[in-house]
Coordinates of C-alpha atoms and ligand atoms in Angstrom, one line a residue:
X1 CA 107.1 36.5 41.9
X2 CA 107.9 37.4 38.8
X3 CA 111.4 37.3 36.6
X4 CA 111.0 40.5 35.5
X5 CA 113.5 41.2 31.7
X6 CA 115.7 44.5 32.2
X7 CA 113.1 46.2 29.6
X8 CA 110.4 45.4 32.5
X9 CA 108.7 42.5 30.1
X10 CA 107.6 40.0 32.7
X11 CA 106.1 36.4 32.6
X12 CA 102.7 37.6 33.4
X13 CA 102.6 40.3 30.4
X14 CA 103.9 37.9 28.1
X15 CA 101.4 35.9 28.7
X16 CA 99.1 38.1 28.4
X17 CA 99.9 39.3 25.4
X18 CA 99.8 35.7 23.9
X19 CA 96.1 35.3 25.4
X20 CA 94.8 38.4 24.2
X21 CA 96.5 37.7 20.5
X22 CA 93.7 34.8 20.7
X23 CA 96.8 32.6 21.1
X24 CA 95.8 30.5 24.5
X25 CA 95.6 26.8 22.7
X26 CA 99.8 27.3 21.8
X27 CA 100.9 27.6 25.4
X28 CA 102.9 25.7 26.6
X29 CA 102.0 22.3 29.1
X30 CA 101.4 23.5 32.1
X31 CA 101.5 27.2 31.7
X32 CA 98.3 27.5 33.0
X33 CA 95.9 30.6 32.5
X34 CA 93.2 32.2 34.7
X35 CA 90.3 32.8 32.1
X36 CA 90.1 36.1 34.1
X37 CA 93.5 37.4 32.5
X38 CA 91.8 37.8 29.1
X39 CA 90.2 41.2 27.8
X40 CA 87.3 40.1 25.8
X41 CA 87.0 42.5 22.5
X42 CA 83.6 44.5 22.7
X43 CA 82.0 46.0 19.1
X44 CA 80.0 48.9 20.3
X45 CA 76.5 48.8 17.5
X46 CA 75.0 52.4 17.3
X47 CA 77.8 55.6 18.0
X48 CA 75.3 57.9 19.7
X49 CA 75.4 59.8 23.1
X50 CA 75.3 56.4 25.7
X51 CA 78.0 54.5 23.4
X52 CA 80.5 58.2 22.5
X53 CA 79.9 60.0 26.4
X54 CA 79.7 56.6 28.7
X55 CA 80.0 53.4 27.5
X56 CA 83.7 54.1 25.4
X57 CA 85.1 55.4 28.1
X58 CA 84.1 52.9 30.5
X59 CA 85.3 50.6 28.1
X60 CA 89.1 52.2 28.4
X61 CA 88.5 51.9 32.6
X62 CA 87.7 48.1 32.6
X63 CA 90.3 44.9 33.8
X64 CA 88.0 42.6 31.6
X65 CA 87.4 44.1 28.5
X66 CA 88.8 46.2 25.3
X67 CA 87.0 48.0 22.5
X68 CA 87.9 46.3 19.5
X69 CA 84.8 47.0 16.9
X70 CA 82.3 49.6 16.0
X71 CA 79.0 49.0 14.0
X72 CA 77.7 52.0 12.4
X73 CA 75.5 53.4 9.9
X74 CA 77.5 56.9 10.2
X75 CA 80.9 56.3 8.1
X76 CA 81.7 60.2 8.9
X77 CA 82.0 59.2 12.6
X78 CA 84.3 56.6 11.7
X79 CA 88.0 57.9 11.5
X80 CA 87.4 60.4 14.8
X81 CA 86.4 56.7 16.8
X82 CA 89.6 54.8 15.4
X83 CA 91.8 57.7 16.1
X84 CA 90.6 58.0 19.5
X85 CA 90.3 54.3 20.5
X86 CA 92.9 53.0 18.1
X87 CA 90.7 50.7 16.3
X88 CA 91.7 48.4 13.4
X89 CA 90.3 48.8 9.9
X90 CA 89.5 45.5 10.5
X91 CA 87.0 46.6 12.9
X92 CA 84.7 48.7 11.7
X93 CA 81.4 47.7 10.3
X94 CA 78.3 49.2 9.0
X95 CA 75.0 47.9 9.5
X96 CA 74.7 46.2 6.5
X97 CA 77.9 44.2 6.5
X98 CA 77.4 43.3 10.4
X99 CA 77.6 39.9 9.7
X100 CA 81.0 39.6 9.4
X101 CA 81.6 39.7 12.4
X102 CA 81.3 36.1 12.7
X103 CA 85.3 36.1 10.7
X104 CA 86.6 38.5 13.3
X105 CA 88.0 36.9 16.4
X106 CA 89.2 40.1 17.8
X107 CA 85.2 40.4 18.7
X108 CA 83.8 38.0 21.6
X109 CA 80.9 40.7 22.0
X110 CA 78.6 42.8 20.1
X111 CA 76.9 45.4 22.9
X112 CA 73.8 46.7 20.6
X113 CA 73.3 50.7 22.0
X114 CA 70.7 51.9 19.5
X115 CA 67.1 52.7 19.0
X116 CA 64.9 50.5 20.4
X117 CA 63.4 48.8 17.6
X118 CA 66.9 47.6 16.5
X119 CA 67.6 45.7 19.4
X120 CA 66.1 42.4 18.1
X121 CA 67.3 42.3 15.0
X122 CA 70.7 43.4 15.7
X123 CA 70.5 40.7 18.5
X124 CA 69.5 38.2 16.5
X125 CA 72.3 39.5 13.9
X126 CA 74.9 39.3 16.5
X127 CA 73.8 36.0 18.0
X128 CA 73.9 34.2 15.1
X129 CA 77.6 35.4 14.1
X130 CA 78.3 33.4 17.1
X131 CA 79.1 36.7 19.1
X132 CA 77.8 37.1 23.1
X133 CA 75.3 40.0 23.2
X134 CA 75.2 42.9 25.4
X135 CA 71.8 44.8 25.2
X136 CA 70.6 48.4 25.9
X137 CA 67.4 49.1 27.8
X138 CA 64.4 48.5 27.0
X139 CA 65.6 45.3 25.8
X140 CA 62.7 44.9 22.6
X141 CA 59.4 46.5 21.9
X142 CA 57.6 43.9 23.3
X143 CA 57.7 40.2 24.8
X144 CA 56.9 38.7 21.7
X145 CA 60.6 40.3 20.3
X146 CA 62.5 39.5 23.5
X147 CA 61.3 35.9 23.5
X148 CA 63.0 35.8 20.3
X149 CA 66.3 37.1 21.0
X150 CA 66.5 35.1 24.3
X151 CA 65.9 31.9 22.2
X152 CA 68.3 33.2 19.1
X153 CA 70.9 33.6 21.6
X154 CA 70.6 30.2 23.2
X155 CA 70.3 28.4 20.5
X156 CA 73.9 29.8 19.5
X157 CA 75.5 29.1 22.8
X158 CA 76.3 32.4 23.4
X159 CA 75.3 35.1 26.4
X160 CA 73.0 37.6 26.5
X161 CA 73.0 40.6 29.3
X162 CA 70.7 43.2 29.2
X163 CA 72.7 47.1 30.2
X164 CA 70.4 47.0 33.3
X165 CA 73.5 49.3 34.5
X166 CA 71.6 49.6 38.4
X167 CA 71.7 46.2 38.7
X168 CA 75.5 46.5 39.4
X169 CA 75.7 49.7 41.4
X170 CA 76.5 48.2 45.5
X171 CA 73.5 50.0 47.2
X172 CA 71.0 48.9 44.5
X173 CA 72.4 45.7 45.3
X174 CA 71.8 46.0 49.2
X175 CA 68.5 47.0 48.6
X176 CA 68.3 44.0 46.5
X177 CA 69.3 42.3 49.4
X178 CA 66.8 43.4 51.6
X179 CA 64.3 42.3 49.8
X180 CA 64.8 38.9 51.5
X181 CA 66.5 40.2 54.5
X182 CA 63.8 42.2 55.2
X183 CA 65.1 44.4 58.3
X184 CA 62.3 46.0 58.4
X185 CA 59.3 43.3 58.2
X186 CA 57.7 43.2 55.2
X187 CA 57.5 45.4 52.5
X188 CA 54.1 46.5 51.7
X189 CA 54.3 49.4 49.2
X190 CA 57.1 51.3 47.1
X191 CA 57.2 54.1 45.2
X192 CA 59.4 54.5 41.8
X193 CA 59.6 57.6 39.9
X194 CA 62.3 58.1 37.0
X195 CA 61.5 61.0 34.9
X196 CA 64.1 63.3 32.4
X197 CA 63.9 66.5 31.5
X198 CA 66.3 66.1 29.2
X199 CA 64.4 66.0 25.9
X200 CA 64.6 69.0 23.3
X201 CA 62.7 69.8 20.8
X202 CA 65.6 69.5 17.6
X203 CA 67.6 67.4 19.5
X204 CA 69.5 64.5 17.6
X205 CA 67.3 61.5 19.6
X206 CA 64.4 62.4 18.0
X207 CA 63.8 58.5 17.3
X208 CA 62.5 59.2 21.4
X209 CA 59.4 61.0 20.1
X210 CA 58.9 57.9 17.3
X211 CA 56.3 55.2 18.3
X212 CA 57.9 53.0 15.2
X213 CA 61.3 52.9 17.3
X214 CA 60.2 52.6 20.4
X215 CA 60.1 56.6 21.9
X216 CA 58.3 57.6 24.7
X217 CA 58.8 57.6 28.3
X218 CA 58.0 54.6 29.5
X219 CA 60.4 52.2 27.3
X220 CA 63.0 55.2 28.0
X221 CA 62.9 55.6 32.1
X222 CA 59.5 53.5 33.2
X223 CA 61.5 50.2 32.6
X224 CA 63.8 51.5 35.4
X225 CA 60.8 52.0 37.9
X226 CA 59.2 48.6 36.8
X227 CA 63.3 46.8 37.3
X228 CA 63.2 48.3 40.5
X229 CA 59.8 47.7 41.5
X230 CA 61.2 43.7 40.9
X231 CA 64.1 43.9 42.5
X232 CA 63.3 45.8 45.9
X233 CA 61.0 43.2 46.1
X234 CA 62.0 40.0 45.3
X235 CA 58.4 39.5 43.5
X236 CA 57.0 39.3 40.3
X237 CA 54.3 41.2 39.7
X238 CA 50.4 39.8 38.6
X239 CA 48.8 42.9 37.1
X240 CA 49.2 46.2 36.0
X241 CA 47.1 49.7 35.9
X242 CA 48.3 52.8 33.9
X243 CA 47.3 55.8 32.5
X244 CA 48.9 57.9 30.0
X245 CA 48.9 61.4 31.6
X246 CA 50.8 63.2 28.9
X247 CA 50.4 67.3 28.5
X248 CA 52.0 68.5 25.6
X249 CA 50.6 66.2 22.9
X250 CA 51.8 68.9 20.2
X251 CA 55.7 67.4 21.0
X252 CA 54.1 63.9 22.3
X253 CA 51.9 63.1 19.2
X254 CA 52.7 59.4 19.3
X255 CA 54.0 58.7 22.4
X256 CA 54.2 58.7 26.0
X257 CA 55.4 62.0 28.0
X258 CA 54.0 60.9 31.0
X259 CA 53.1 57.5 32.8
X260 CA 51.6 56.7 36.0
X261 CA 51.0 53.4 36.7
X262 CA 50.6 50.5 39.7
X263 CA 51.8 46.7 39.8
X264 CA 50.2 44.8 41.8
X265 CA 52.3 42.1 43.0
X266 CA 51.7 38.9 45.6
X267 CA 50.8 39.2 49.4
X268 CA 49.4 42.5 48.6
X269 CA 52.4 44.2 48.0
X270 CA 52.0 47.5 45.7
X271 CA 53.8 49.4 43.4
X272 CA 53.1 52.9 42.7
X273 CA 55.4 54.4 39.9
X274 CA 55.1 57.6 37.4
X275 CA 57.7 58.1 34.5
X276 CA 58.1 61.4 32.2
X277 CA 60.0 62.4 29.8
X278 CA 58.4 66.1 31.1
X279 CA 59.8 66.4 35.0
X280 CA 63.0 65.1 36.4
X281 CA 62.1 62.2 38.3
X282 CA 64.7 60.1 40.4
X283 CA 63.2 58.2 43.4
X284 CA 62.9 54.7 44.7
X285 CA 61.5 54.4 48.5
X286 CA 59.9 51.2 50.2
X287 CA 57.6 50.9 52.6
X288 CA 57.4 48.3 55.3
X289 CA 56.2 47.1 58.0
X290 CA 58.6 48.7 60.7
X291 CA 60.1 51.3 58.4
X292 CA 61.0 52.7 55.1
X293 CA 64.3 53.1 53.1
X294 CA 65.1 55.1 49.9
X295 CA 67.7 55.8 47.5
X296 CA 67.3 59.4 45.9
X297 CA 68.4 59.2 43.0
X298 CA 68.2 55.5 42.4
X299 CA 69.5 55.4 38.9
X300 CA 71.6 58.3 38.0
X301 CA 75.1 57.6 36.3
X302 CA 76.4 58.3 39.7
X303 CA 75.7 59.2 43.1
X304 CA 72.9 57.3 43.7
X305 CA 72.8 57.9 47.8
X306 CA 70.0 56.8 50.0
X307 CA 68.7 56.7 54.0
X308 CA 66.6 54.9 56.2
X309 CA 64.1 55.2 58.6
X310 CA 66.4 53.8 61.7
X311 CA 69.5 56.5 60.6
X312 CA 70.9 53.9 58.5
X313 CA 72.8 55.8 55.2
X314 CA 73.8 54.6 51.8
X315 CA 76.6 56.7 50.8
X316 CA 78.0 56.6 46.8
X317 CA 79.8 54.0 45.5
X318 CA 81.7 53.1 42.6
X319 CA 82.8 56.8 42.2
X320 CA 82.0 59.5 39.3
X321 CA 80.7 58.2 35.8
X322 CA 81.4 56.0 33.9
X323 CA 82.5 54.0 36.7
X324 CA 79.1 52.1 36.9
X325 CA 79.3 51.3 33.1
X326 CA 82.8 49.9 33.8
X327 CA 81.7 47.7 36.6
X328 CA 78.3 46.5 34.7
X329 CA 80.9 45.6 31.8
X330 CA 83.8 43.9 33.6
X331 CA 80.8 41.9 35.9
X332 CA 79.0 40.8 32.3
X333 CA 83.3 39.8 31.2
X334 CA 83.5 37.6 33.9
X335 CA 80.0 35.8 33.5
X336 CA 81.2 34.8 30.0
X337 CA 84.9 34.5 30.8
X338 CA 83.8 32.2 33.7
X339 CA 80.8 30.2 31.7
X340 CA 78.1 31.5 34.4
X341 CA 74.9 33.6 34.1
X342 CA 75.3 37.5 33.9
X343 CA 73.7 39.6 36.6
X344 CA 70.7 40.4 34.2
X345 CA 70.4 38.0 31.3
X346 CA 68.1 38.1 28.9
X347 CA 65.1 36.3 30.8
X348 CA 65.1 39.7 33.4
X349 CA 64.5 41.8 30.3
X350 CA 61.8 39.5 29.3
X351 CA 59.8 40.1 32.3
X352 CA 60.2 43.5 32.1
X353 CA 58.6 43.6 28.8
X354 CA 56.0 41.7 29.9
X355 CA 55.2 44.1 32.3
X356 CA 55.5 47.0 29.7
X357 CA 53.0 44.9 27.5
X358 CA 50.4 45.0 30.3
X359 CA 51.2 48.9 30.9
X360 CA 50.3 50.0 27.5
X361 CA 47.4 47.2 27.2
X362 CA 46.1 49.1 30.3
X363 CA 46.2 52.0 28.5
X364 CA 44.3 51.0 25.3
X365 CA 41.6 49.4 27.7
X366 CA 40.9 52.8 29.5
X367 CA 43.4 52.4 32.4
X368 CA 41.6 48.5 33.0
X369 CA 43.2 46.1 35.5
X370 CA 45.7 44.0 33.1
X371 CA 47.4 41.0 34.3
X372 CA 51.1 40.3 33.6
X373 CA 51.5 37.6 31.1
X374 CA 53.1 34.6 33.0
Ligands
LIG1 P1 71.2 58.4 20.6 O1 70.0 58.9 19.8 O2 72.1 59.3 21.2 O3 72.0 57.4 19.6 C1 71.4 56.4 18.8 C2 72.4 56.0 17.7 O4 71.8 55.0 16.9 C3 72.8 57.2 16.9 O5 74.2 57.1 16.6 C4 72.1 56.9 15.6 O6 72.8 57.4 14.4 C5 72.0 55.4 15.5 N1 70.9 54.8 14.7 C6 71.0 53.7 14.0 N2 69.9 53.5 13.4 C7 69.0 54.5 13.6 C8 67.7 54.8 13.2 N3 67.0 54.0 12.4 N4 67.1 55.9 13.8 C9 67.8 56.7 14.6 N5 69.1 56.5 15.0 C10 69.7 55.4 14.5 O7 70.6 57.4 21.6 P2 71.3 56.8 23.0 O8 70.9 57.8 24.1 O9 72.7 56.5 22.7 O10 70.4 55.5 23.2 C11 70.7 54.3 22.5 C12 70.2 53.1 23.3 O11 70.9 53.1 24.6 C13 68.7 53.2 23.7 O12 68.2 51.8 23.7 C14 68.7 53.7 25.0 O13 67.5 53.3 25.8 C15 69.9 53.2 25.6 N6 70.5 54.0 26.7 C16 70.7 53.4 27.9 C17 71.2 54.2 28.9 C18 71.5 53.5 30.3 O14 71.8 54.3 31.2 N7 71.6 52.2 30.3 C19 71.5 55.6 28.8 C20 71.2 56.1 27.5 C21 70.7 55.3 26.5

């Protein structure tokens, strides 16, 4: 119970006001806090569609966490985002003055939602300002770089958690529990197709179409079907076949449109996946011994529903978008607020770029067998 002031200013809310003015360390002797009753500040780095359309929004619909800082190389974006989000001068960065962020302690974390080849240096920026890092998908643009990051961030004692959004979404999680539970024996094969239609010729992204920044369908949506492919199973996988099976190589010059490819994993277990930036893709099903279950679509922003082969349904959770941003971000809060690993830290990216690695090795070796680097 709380004495609540005739102007409705309780106990509780001015305590949290003095924990989220930094101010923790003054209160008084045994005025104890839960760590959960802070809001860590989040810099979004990179203003473009994920960060304006999902991830500020979510931001404004989590318990865990407030927008305090934006990192940008686009200074006319700048006064719409601080009139909208009511962010401080203070806040507001470009990418050359980043570092900086080290003096702000309004900033616990630095999410980094731009073009793929930025994500390790801007990692490697962020961790060594002393910040936690949240990362987009694909995490690097190869092992090599996420090896890097993983180590930058540890040696600075701060987090890293990659925006594997899915990984947070409940029947995503069930099947991820099934992979041990195994209702219906064991798995034997899936199936994981993610493909968008969503590409235009013109359109602002058209760093997707650049091989120097990481464009092309399989960093975009294949790392969804190879994180799924891992987690319905429980397994890592050992080797990889692809083959590049892109039409329209007068769009696609450098890079991928379209991806097929297989994992191979232990006991037999296959993975058969296809990624496009040409047909809308949005399938995960497995294959067992006794039976089958699916979620169609298995990563949309939301309802992501599914069935199975004994009647058994998966309805949507977490309601409409961004709802699953807000959950990913509030979950990867309380892993730093509570000093414990996030859902998908750093080291599940890794592997997922390994995977990648062998995929386009594949490739260049004429669609060889390619094992997964250990
Ligand atoms: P976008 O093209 O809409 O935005 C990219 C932003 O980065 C733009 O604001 C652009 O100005 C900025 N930028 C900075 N340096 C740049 C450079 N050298 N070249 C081009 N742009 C530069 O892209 P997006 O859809 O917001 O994607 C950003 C990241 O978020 C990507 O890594 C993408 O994979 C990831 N993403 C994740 C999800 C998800 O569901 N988890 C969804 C969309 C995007």
């Amino acid at each position: 119970m709380h004495t609540r002031r005739p102007d409705g200013f309780s106990r509780r809310r001015a305590l949290q006001a003095l924990v989220l003015a930094g101010a923790a360390t003054a209160l008084p002797k045994g005025f104890a806090v839960s760590p959960q009753a802070r809001r860590l500040g989040v810099a979004l780095v990179g203003l473009g569609g994920y960060s304006r359309d999902l991830l500020a929004p979510a931001l404004q619909l989590t318990r865990h966490c407030r927008l305090a800082g934006i990192v940008t190389g686009s200074p006319d974006k700048v006064p719409a985002w601080q009139a909208e989000y009511g962010i401080p001068d203070s806040g507001v960065y470009s990418y050359d003055d980043m570092h900086r962020i080290a003096d702000n302690p309004d900033i616990d974390v630095v999410y980094i939602v731009t073009p793929n080849h930025l994500h390790k240096p801007l990692t490697l920026a962020a961790a060594n300002a002393g910040k936690h890092v949240w990362c987009e998908k694909p995490m690097a643009m190869d092992a090599g770089e996420a090896e890097s990051m993983v180590r930058a961030c540890r040696d600075n004692k701060v987090q890293l958690a990659i925006g594997y959004r899915m990984q947070h979404e409940p029947n995503t999680r069930r099947f991820m529990a099934m992979a041990q539970e195994r209702p219906f024996g064991r798995i034997v094969q899936l199936r994981a197709d993610a493909g968008w239609f969503g590409w235009r010729q013109g359109a602002d992204d058209a760093w997707r179409l650049d091989p120097a920044c990481g464009g092309g369908a399989m960093y975009d949506m294949g790392v969804y079907c190879v994180n799924a492919a891992r987690y319905s199973t429980g397994l890592e996988p050992v080797a990889v076949r692809a083959w590049d099976e892109t039409a329209r190589r007068d769009i696609f010059a450098g890079v991928d449109e379209t991806m097929r490819f297989t994992l191979e994993f232990p006991d037999d277990v296959i993975a058969r996946c296809v990624t496009s930036f040409g047909r809308n893709l949005n399938t995960l099903h497995v294959d067992c011994e006794r039976g089958w279950y699916e979620l169609s679509p298995f990563q949309s922003y939301d309802g992501n529903v599914g069935r199975a082969s004994d009647g058994t349904r998966f309805p949507a959770q977490l309601g409409e978008r961004p709802r699953m941003q807000a959950e990913q971000m509030d979950q990867d809060a309380l892993a730093i607020l509570e000093g414990r690993s996030p859902r998908a830290p750093g080291e599940e990216g890794l592997r997922d770029m390994r995977v990648l690695d062998a995929v386009f090795a594949s490739v260049r070796q004429g669609n060889e067998r390619v094992r997964v680097a250990g």
